[in-house]
Coordinates of C-alpha atoms in Angstrom, one line a residue:
X1 CA 0.1 0.0 0.1
X2 CA 1.4 3.4 -0.9
X3 CA 2.0 6.0 1.7
X4 CA 2.1 8.8 -0.8
X5 CA -0.9 11.3 -0.6
X6 CA -3.4 11.0 -3.3
X7 CA -3.5 13.8 -5.7
X8 CA -6.7 14.5 -7.8
X9 CA -6.7 16.5 -11.1
X10 CA -10.3 17.3 -10.4
X11 CA -12.0 19.1 -7.6
X12 CA -15.4 18.9 -6.0
X13 CA -16.6 22.2 -4.6
X14 CA -19.5 23.5 -3.0
X15 CA -20.4 27.3 -3.0
X16 CA -22.8 28.7 -0.5
X17 CA -24.3 32.1 -0.1
X18 CA -22.6 33.7 3.0
X19 CA -26.0 34.9 4.7
X20 CA -27.2 31.4 5.2
X21 CA -28.1 30.4 8.7
X22 CA -25.7 27.5 10.0
X23 CA -28.5 25.1 9.6
X24 CA -29.2 26.1 6.1
X25 CA -25.6 25.8 5.3
X26 CA -25.4 22.2 6.3
X27 CA -28.6 21.1 4.6
X28 CA -27.8 22.9 1.5
X29 CA -24.4 21.3 1.3
X30 CA -25.8 17.8 1.9
X31 CA -28.6 18.3 -0.8
X32 CA -25.9 19.8 -3.3
X33 CA -23.3 17.0 -3.2
X34 CA -26.0 14.2 -3.2
X35 CA -26.4 14.9 -7.1
X36 CA -22.8 14.8 -8.1
X37 CA -22.4 10.9 -7.4
X38 CA -25.1 10.2 -9.6
X39 CA -24.1 12.4 -12.6
X40 CA -20.4 11.9 -12.2
X41 CA -20.0 8.1 -10.8
X42 CA -16.2 8.3 -11.0
X43 CA -16.0 10.5 -7.9
X44 CA -17.5 7.6 -5.8
X45 CA -15.1 5.3 -4.2
X46 CA -15.2 1.8 -3.1
X47 CA -17.4 0.6 -0.1
X48 CA -16.0 0.8 3.4
X49 CA -15.6 -2.1 5.7
X50 CA -14.4 -2.0 9.4
X51 CA -12.3 -4.8 11.0
X52 CA -15.5 -6.7 11.9
X53 CA -16.6 -7.1 8.5
X54 CA -19.4 -4.5 8.9
X55 CA -20.1 -2.8 5.6
X56 CA -20.6 1.0 4.9
X57 CA -21.8 2.9 1.8
X58 CA -19.0 4.2 -0.5
X59 CA -18.4 8.0 -0.3
X60 CA -16.8 10.5 -2.4
X61 CA -13.0 9.5 -3.2
X62 CA -11.7 13.0 -2.9
X63 CA -12.3 15.9 -0.6
X64 CA -15.3 18.3 -1.0
X65 CA -14.2 21.8 -0.6
X66 CA -16.6 24.5 0.6
X67 CA -16.6 28.0 -0.1
X68 CA -18.7 30.9 0.8
X69 CA -19.5 34.3 -1.2
X70 CA -22.3 36.9 -1.8
X71 CA -25.2 36.5 -3.8
X72 CA -23.3 38.1 -6.8
X73 CA -20.5 35.9 -6.5
X74 CA -22.9 32.9 -6.6
X75 CA -24.4 34.2 -9.7
X76 CA -21.2 34.9 -11.4
X77 CA -19.9 31.3 -10.4
X78 CA -23.2 29.7 -11.8
X79 CA -22.7 31.5 -15.2
X80 CA -19.2 30.5 -15.3
X81 CA -20.1 26.8 -14.4
X82 CA -22.7 26.9 -17.3
X83 CA -20.4 28.4 -19.8
X84 CA -17.9 25.6 -19.1
X85 CA -20.5 23.0 -19.2
X86 CA -19.2 21.5 -15.9
X87 CA -21.4 19.1 -14.0
X88 CA -23.3 21.1 -11.2
X89 CA -26.3 21.1 -8.9
X90 CA -28.1 24.0 -7.5
X91 CA -30.1 25.2 -4.6
X92 CA -32.5 28.1 -4.6
X93 CA -34.1 30.1 -1.7
X94 CA -37.5 28.6 -2.9
X95 CA -36.5 25.2 -1.9
X96 CA -36.4 26.0 1.8
X97 CA -40.4 26.3 1.5
X98 CA -40.8 22.8 -0.2
X99 CA -40.9 19.6 1.4
X100 CA -40.4 16.9 -1.2
X101 CA -38.5 16.3 -4.4
X102 CA -41.3 17.0 -6.8
X103 CA -42.0 20.3 -5.3
X104 CA -38.3 21.1 -5.5
X105 CA -38.0 20.4 -9.0
X106 CA -41.3 22.3 -9.8
X107 CA -39.6 25.4 -7.8
X108 CA -36.6 25.3 -9.9
X109 CA -38.5 24.8 -13.3
X110 CA -40.7 27.7 -12.5
X111 CA -37.9 30.2 -12.7
X112 CA -35.6 31.2 -15.6
X113 CA -31.9 30.7 -15.3
X114 CA -31.0 34.3 -14.9
X115 CA -33.6 34.9 -12.4
X116 CA -32.8 31.8 -10.1
X117 CA -32.2 33.1 -6.5
X118 CA -29.3 30.8 -5.7
X119 CA -28.1 30.1 -2.1
X120 CA -25.9 27.2 -3.1
X121 CA -24.1 25.3 -5.9
X122 CA -21.9 22.4 -6.3
X123 CA -19.4 21.8 -9.2
X124 CA -17.0 19.1 -10.1
X125 CA -14.4 19.4 -12.8
X126 CA -10.8 20.0 -13.7
X127 CA -9.1 22.0 -10.8
X128 CA -8.5 24.9 -13.0
X129 CA -11.8 25.2 -14.3
X130 CA -13.4 24.8 -10.8
X131 CA -10.9 27.5 -9.6
X132 CA -12.2 30.0 -12.5
X133 CA -15.7 29.2 -11.6
X134 CA -15.1 30.1 -7.9
X135 CA -13.2 33.3 -8.5
X136 CA -14.1 35.6 -5.9
X137 CA -15.3 33.0 -3.3
X138 CA -13.5 32.3 -0.2
X139 CA -12.9 29.1 1.8
X140 CA -15.9 28.6 4.2
X141 CA -14.6 29.4 7.8

C-alpha cells in the first residue's frame, strides 16, 4: 500500500451564499453534493468495511471543498459553470419552502436561469476550471 498522498486532477466544490443560517448551510451542502455522485459516478470510491466485516456505503473518493460568497459571487460562479458545461447542482431559496423532491424540481423549473435566487451550488471538474468558476469566493470558515 502506498503512503504517498493521493493527488486528484479534479475538484469537488460547494459554494454557499454567506448569509445562510448554520442549519441552512449544512442542509444545502448535503443536498448539493448528493447529485454529483449520480451524474459523475467516478467521484465515488469503493465501499467501506470495518475490522469486524461490517459494511458501509461508498463515499466520494476525494475531498469536498466548501466555499462561501455573496449572492453576486454565486450568480457569477453559476454563469461560469454553465459556460464551461461543468457538472453542477443548485439550491435556490425557494427550496426552503418545499418539502419533497417533486416540489423542489417544480420550484426550480418555474424560474428562468437568470432569475434563479441561488443560495448554493456544487460543481465538479478539472481543478483549474473549478478554480475559475469559484473566482471571488473564499473558503468557508
